[in-house]
């Protein structure tokens, strides 16, 4: 893996700079902890030794609710000799909301729409019966939610061959995502990636399904395979990592509901 700073070109756009900074953050050695005291100002800005904390794009780290600010502050406080971004999921997603929600909004919306057009819950097995039953149990309510809440009729099909969904249905899902504030938008984008389902993630944001039920729905096929064949250590570790990010996003959604 390459190391060191990436050279910044003179015509670098904000989006390109954001991607470079994000890449550099994980390729460079971890930074030493440079602060002693973490605090929160009256306007929910994170302060490190009394100085304003900044995002990777050098924006002020000001959070929309006190609870979310406290969660970010706890992650900064928990760092020991080095600052490990991998151990700060709430902070990472807050940074993304501040830095990316405007700069990358259109491209992320397009990606969410692509997920909706190929949504996990629309592709069903025809056997064995136990898997068919599990998919129907967990996924039919997601399609029902899309119809009732968004007026969007997504069709289920048998097999994995792509079936084009109605442009109107995709447009309705895209519109729901488009009007979200920066933090809910960031949560939706990342939940969609983690679950493989834009529709399930929209249902989760709406509060129409619990976090645990949504996690089970996202892993119907995987759980069936595990029950049949077992799970190797590498796959187990990957899933545990995804679950940590998933739980951080659920925490953010919960904190956004509170003043």
PDB file of N, CA and C in Angstrom, residues 172-237:
ATOM      1  N   UNK A 172     -39.271   7.980  -7.182  1.00  0.00           N
ATOM      2  CA  UNK A 172     -39.896   8.284  -5.894  1.00  0.00           C
ATOM      3  C   UNK A 172     -38.944   7.986  -4.744  1.00  0.00           C
ATOM      4  N   UNK A 173     -38.233   6.881  -4.814  1.00  0.00           N
ATOM      5  CA  UNK A 173     -37.249   6.558  -3.779  1.00  0.00           C
ATOM      6  C   UNK A 173     -36.131   7.593  -3.767  1.00  0.00           C
ATOM      7  N   UNK A 174     -35.704   8.008  -4.940  1.00  0.00           N
ATOM      8  CA  UNK A 174     -34.644   9.012  -5.047  1.00  0.00           C
ATOM      9  C   UNK A 174     -35.091  10.339  -4.448  1.00  0.00           C
ATOM     10  N   UNK A 175     -36.340  10.696  -4.671  1.00  0.00           N
ATOM     11  CA  UNK A 175     -36.852  11.959  -4.137  1.00  0.00           C
ATOM     12  C   UNK A 175     -36.872  11.951  -2.612  1.00  0.00           C
ATOM     13  N   UNK A 176     -37.281  10.841  -2.033  1.00  0.00           N
ATOM     14  CA  UNK A 176     -37.296  10.736  -0.566  1.00  0.00           C
ATOM     15  C   UNK A 176     -35.890  10.954  -0.023  1.00  0.00           C
ATOM     16  N   UNK A 177     -34.893  10.372  -0.683  1.00  0.00           N
ATOM     17  CA  UNK A 177     -33.508  10.542  -0.248  1.00  0.00           C
ATOM     18  C   UNK A 177     -33.035  11.977  -0.466  1.00  0.00           C
ATOM     19  N   UNK A 178     -33.470  12.588  -1.550  1.00  0.00           N
ATOM     20  CA  UNK A 178     -32.972  13.918  -1.938  1.00  0.00           C
ATOM     21  C   UNK A 178     -33.333  15.006  -0.932  1.00  0.00           C
ATOM     22  N   UNK A 179     -34.429  14.844  -0.227  1.00  0.00           N
ATOM     23  CA  UNK A 179     -34.881  15.914   0.674  1.00  0.00           C
ATOM     24  C   UNK A 179     -34.377  15.724   2.109  1.00  0.00           C
ATOM     25  N   UNK A 180     -33.580  14.695   2.337  1.00  0.00           N
ATOM     26  CA  UNK A 180     -33.051  14.462   3.681  1.00  0.00           C
ATOM     27  C   UNK A 180     -31.980  15.487   4.039  1.00  0.00           C
ATOM     28  N   UNK A 181     -31.872  15.794   5.325  1.00  0.00           N
ATOM     29  CA  UNK A 181     -30.782  16.660   5.769  1.00  0.00           C
ATOM     30  C   UNK A 181     -29.463  15.890   5.681  1.00  0.00           C
ATOM     31  N   UNK A 182     -28.353  16.603   5.906  1.00  0.00           N
ATOM     32  CA  UNK A 182     -27.034  16.035   5.675  1.00  0.00           C
ATOM     33  C   UNK A 182     -26.780  14.770   6.486  1.00  0.00           C
ATOM     34  N   UNK A 183     -27.224  14.733   7.722  1.00  0.00           N
ATOM     35  CA  UNK A 183     -26.925  13.599   8.599  1.00  0.00           C
ATOM     36  C   UNK A 183     -27.777  12.385   8.259  1.00  0.00           C
ATOM     37  N   UNK A 184     -29.060  12.586   8.017  1.00  0.00           N
ATOM     38  CA  UNK A 184     -29.904  11.457   7.603  1.00  0.00           C
ATOM     39  C   UNK A 184     -29.489  10.956   6.219  1.00  0.00           C
ATOM     40  N   UNK A 185     -29.078  11.869   5.357  1.00  0.00           N
ATOM     41  CA  UNK A 185     -28.625  11.500   4.023  1.00  0.00           C
ATOM     42  C   UNK A 185     -27.367  10.633   4.103  1.00  0.00           C
ATOM     43  N   UNK A 186     -26.439  11.029   4.955  1.00  0.00           N
ATOM     44  CA  UNK A 186     -25.217  10.250   5.148  1.00  0.00           C
ATOM     45  C   UNK A 186     -25.535   8.883   5.733  1.00  0.00           C
ATOM     46  N   UNK A 187     -26.450   8.848   6.703  1.00  0.00           N
ATOM     47  CA  UNK A 187     -26.847   7.566   7.286  1.00  0.00           C
ATOM     48  C   UNK A 187     -27.479   6.668   6.234  1.00  0.00           C
ATOM     49  N   UNK A 188     -28.364   7.226   5.409  1.00  0.00           N
ATOM     50  CA  UNK A 188     -29.019   6.436   4.372  1.00  0.00           C
ATOM     51  C   UNK A 188     -28.001   5.860   3.398  1.00  0.00           C
ATOM     52  N   UNK A 189     -27.084   6.696   2.943  1.00  0.00           N
ATOM     53  CA  UNK A 189     -26.081   6.243   1.984  1.00  0.00           C
ATOM     54  C   UNK A 189     -25.284   5.067   2.532  1.00  0.00           C
ATOM     55  N   UNK A 190     -24.813   5.187   3.753  1.00  0.00           N
ATOM     56  CA  UNK A 190     -23.976   4.141   4.324  1.00  0.00           C
ATOM     57  C   UNK A 190     -24.774   2.905   4.727  1.00  0.00           C
ATOM     58  N   UNK A 191     -25.996   3.091   5.193  1.00  0.00           N
ATOM     59  CA  UNK A 191     -26.844   1.937   5.496  1.00  0.00           C
ATOM     60  C   UNK A 191     -27.174   1.160   4.222  1.00  0.00           C
ATOM     61  N   UNK A 192     -27.380   1.878   3.132  1.00  0.00           N
ATOM     62  CA  UNK A 192     -27.664   1.222   1.859  1.00  0.00           C
ATOM     63  C   UNK A 192     -26.493   0.352   1.432  1.00  0.00           C
ATOM     64  N   UNK A 193     -25.282   0.880   1.588  1.00  0.00           N
ATOM     65  CA  UNK A 193     -24.095   0.107   1.236  1.00  0.00           C
ATOM     66  C   UNK A 193     -23.942  -1.113   2.145  1.00  0.00           C
ATOM     67  N   UNK A 194     -24.191  -0.935   3.430  1.00  0.00           N
ATOM     68  CA  UNK A 194     -24.013  -2.026   4.394  1.00  0.00           C
ATOM     69  C   UNK A 194     -25.056  -3.127   4.225  1.00  0.00           C
ATOM     70  N   UNK A 195     -26.289  -2.742   3.902  1.00  0.00           N
ATOM     71  CA  UNK A 195     -27.362  -3.732   3.806  1.00  0.00           C
ATOM     72  C   UNK A 195     -27.588  -4.248   2.386  1.00  0.00           C
ATOM     73  N   UNK A 196     -27.150  -3.483   1.388  1.00  0.00           N
ATOM     74  CA  UNK A 196     -27.411  -3.849   0.009  1.00  0.00           C
ATOM     75  C   UNK A 196     -28.811  -3.494  -0.449  1.00  0.00           C
ATOM     76  N   UNK A 197     -29.522  -2.715   0.364  1.00  0.00           N
ATOM     77  CA  UNK A 197     -30.918  -2.396   0.053  1.00  0.00           C
ATOM     78  C   UNK A 197     -31.240  -0.945   0.383  1.00  0.00           C
ATOM     79  N   UNK A 198     -31.524  -0.166  -0.655  1.00  0.00           N
ATOM     80  CA  UNK A 198     -31.960   1.212  -0.427  1.00  0.00           C
ATOM     81  C   UNK A 198     -33.342   1.242   0.208  1.00  0.00           C
ATOM     82  N   UNK A 199     -34.216   0.312  -0.196  1.00  0.00           N
ATOM     83  CA  UNK A 199     -35.583   0.310   0.319  1.00  0.00           C
ATOM     84  C   UNK A 199     -35.612  -0.058   1.797  1.00  0.00           C
ATOM     85  N   UNK A 200     -34.834  -1.042   2.181  1.00  0.00           N
ATOM     86  CA  UNK A 200     -34.742  -1.432   3.592  1.00  0.00           C
ATOM     87  C   UNK A 200     -34.171  -0.286   4.420  1.00  0.00           C
ATOM     88  N   UNK A 201     -33.182   0.408   3.880  1.00  0.00           N
ATOM     89  CA  UNK A 201     -32.564   1.525   4.601  1.00  0.00           C
ATOM     90  C   UNK A 201     -33.519   2.696   4.746  1.00  0.00           C
ATOM     91  N   UNK A 202     -34.317   2.981   3.719  1.00  0.00           N
ATOM     92  CA  UNK A 202     -35.332   4.030   3.822  1.00  0.00           C
ATOM     93  C   UNK A 202     -36.376   3.664   4.874  1.00  0.00           C
ATOM     94  N   UNK A 203     -36.728   2.393   4.939  1.00  0.00           N
ATOM     95  CA  UNK A 203     -37.671   1.917   5.946  1.00  0.00           C
ATOM     96  C   UNK A 203     -37.096   2.104   7.349  1.00  0.00           C
ATOM     97  N   UNK A 204     -35.818   1.858   7.476  1.00  0.00           N
ATOM     98  CA  UNK A 204     -35.132   2.018   8.758  1.00  0.00           C
ATOM     99  C   UNK A 204     -35.102   3.482   9.175  1.00  0.00           C
ATOM    100  N   UNK A 205     -34.811   4.373   8.244  1.00  0.00           N
ATOM    101  CA  UNK A 205     -34.802   5.807   8.557  1.00  0.00           C
ATOM    102  C   UNK A 205     -36.179   6.292   8.985  1.00  0.00           C
ATOM    103  N   UNK A 206     -37.207   5.719   8.383  1.00  0.00           N
ATOM    104  CA  UNK A 206     -38.578   6.118   8.688  1.00  0.00           C
ATOM    105  C   UNK A 206     -39.014   5.615  10.063  1.00  0.00           C
ATOM    106  N   UNK A 207     -38.253   4.685  10.636  1.00  0.00           N
ATOM    107  CA  UNK A 207     -38.636   4.099  11.913  1.00  0.00           C
ATOM    108  C   UNK A 207     -39.696   3.034  11.770  1.00  0.00           C
ATOM    109  N   UNK A 208     -39.862   2.520  10.544  1.00  0.00           N
ATOM    110  CA  UNK A 208     -40.890   1.521  10.271  1.00  0.00           C
ATOM    111  C   UNK A 208     -40.401   0.098  10.504  1.00  0.00           C
ATOM    112  N   UNK A 209     -39.132  -0.060  10.887  1.00  0.00           N
ATOM    113  CA  UNK A 209     -38.561  -1.365  11.192  1.00  0.00           C
ATOM    114  C   UNK A 209     -37.467  -1.146  12.230  1.00  0.00           C
ATOM    115  N   UNK A 210     -37.285  -2.102  13.111  1.00  0.00           N
ATOM    116  CA  UNK A 210     -36.249  -1.978  14.130  1.00  0.00           C
ATOM    117  C   UNK A 210     -34.879  -2.243  13.521  1.00  0.00           C
ATOM    118  N   UNK A 211     -33.847  -1.794  14.205  1.00  0.00           N
ATOM    119  CA  UNK A 211     -32.496  -2.030  13.727  1.00  0.00           C
ATOM    120  C   UNK A 211     -32.172  -3.503  13.620  1.00  0.00           C
ATOM    121  N   UNK A 212     -32.585  -4.282  14.604  1.00  0.00           N
ATOM    122  CA  UNK A 212     -32.287  -5.718  14.593  1.00  0.00           C
ATOM    123  C   UNK A 212     -33.044  -6.428  13.473  1.00  0.00           C
ATOM    124  N   UNK A 213     -34.294  -6.052  13.270  1.00  0.00           N
ATOM    125  CA  UNK A 213     -35.080  -6.673  12.205  1.00  0.00           C
ATOM    126  C   UNK A 213     -34.497  -6.335  10.831  1.00  0.00           C
ATOM    127  N   UNK A 214     -34.035  -5.097  10.666  1.00  0.00           N
ATOM    128  CA  UNK A 214     -33.440  -4.688   9.404  1.00  0.00           C
ATOM    129  C   UNK A 214     -32.134  -5.439   9.147  1.00  0.00           C
ATOM    130  N   UNK A 215     -31.338  -5.644  10.201  1.00  0.00           N
ATOM    131  CA  UNK A 215     -30.095  -6.394  10.067  1.00  0.00           C
ATOM    132  C   UNK A 215     -30.383  -7.832   9.634  1.00  0.00           C
ATOM    133  N   UNK A 216     -31.380  -8.450  10.251  1.00  0.00           N
ATOM    134  CA  UNK A 216     -31.750  -9.814   9.869  1.00  0.00           C
ATOM    135  C   UNK A 216     -32.243  -9.866   8.424  1.00  0.00           C
ATOM    136  N   UNK A 217     -33.030  -8.865   8.029  1.00  0.00           N
ATOM    137  CA  UNK A 217     -33.543  -8.824   6.657  1.00  0.00           C
ATOM    138  C   UNK A 217     -32.402  -8.693   5.650  1.00  0.00           C
ATOM    139  N   UNK A 218     -31.381  -7.936   6.016  1.00  0.00           N
ATOM    140  CA  UNK A 218     -30.253  -7.730   5.104  1.00  0.00           C
ATOM    141  C   UNK A 218     -29.382  -8.963   4.971  1.00  0.00           C
ATOM    142  N   UNK A 219     -29.514  -9.915   5.902  1.00  0.00           N
ATOM    143  CA  UNK A 219     -28.623 -11.074   5.919  1.00  0.00           C
ATOM    144  C   UNK A 219     -29.379 -12.394   5.799  1.00  0.00           C
ATOM    145  N   UNK A 220     -30.556 -12.360   5.193  1.00  0.00           N
ATOM    146  CA  UNK A 220     -31.343 -13.589   5.041  1.00  0.00           C
ATOM    147  C   UNK A 220     -30.552 -14.664   4.304  1.00  0.00           C
ATOM    148  N   UNK A 221     -30.021 -14.315   3.131  1.00  0.00           N
ATOM    149  CA  UNK A 221     -29.296 -15.308   2.339  1.00  0.00           C
ATOM    150  C   UNK A 221     -28.042 -15.777   3.072  1.00  0.00           C
ATOM    151  N   UNK A 222     -27.306 -14.832   3.639  1.00  0.00           N
ATOM    152  CA  UNK A 222     -26.069 -15.173   4.342  1.00  0.00           C
ATOM    153  C   UNK A 222     -26.354 -16.066   5.547  1.00  0.00           C
ATOM    154  N   UNK A 223     -27.390 -15.742   6.307  1.00  0.00           N
ATOM    155  CA  UNK A 223     -27.721 -16.543   7.490  1.00  0.00           C
ATOM    156  C   UNK A 223     -28.168 -17.950   7.106  1.00  0.00           C
ATOM    157  N   UNK A 224     -28.868 -18.049   5.982  1.00  0.00           N
ATOM    158  CA  UNK A 224     -29.281 -19.374   5.527  1.00  0.00           C
ATOM    159  C   UNK A 224     -28.052 -20.215   5.178  1.00  0.00           C
ATOM    160  N   UNK A 225     -27.092 -19.599   4.469  1.00  0.00           N
ATOM    161  CA  UNK A 225     -25.877 -20.331   4.101  1.00  0.00           C
ATOM    162  C   UNK A 225     -25.076 -20.731   5.338  1.00  0.00           C
ATOM    163  N   UNK A 226     -25.025 -19.861   6.325  1.00  0.00           N
ATOM    164  CA  UNK A 226     -24.303 -20.175   7.558  1.00  0.00           C
ATOM    165  C   UNK A 226     -24.956 -21.360   8.274  1.00  0.00           C
ATOM    166  N   UNK A 227     -26.289 -21.338   8.305  1.00  0.00           N
ATOM    167  CA  UNK A 227     -27.011 -22.428   8.957  1.00  0.00           C
ATOM    168  C   UNK A 227     -26.759 -23.761   8.255  1.00  0.00           C
ATOM    169  N   UNK A 228     -26.572 -23.695   6.928  1.00  0.00           N
ATOM    170  CA  UNK A 228     -26.363 -24.924   6.160  1.00  0.00           C
ATOM    171  C   UNK A 228     -24.911 -25.398   6.187  1.00  0.00           C
ATOM    172  N   UNK A 229     -23.963 -24.451   6.068  1.00  0.00           N
ATOM    173  CA  UNK A 229     -22.571 -24.817   5.835  1.00  0.00           C
ATOM    174  C   UNK A 229     -21.601 -24.300   6.890  1.00  0.00           C
ATOM    175  N   UNK A 230     -22.074 -23.470   7.803  1.00  0.00           N
ATOM    176  CA  UNK A 230     -21.171 -22.900   8.786  1.00  0.00           C
ATOM    177  C   UNK A 230     -20.551 -21.599   8.297  1.00  0.00           C
ATOM    178  N   UNK A 231     -19.742 -20.975   9.156  1.00  0.00           N
ATOM    179  CA  UNK A 231     -19.148 -19.673   8.850  1.00  0.00           C
ATOM    180  C   UNK A 231     -17.659 -19.705   9.150  1.00  0.00           C
ATOM    181  N   UNK A 232     -16.832 -19.236   8.186  1.00  0.00           N
ATOM    182  CA  UNK A 232     -15.397 -19.213   8.436  1.00  0.00           C
ATOM    183  C   UNK A 232     -15.024 -17.958   9.218  1.00  0.00           C
ATOM    184  N   UNK A 233     -13.837 -17.960   9.787  1.00  0.00           N
ATOM    185  CA  UNK A 233     -13.412 -16.873  10.676  1.00  0.00           C
ATOM    186  C   UNK A 233     -13.307 -15.544   9.937  1.00  0.00           C
ATOM    187  N   UNK A 234     -12.838 -15.581   8.705  1.00  0.00           N
ATOM    188  CA  UNK A 234     -12.675 -14.342   7.947  1.00  0.00           C
ATOM    189  C   UNK A 234     -14.028 -13.679   7.680  1.00  0.00           C
ATOM    190  N   UNK A 235     -14.997 -14.490   7.271  1.00  0.00           N
ATOM    191  CA  UNK A 235     -16.335 -13.961   7.016  1.00  0.00           C
ATOM    192  C   UNK A 235     -16.958 -13.441   8.309  1.00  0.00           C
ATOM    193  N   UNK A 236     -16.719 -14.140   9.391  1.00  0.00           N
ATOM    194  CA  UNK A 236     -17.244 -13.718  10.690  1.00  0.00           C
ATOM    195  C   UNK A 236     -16.668 -12.377  11.104  1.00  0.00           C
ATOM    196  N   UNK A 237     -15.358 -12.181  10.861  1.00  0.00           N
ATOM    197  CA  UNK A 237     -14.714 -10.912  11.205  1.00  0.00           C
ATOM    198  C   UNK A 237     -15.243  -9.775  10.344  1.00  0.00           C
TER     199      UNK A 237
END
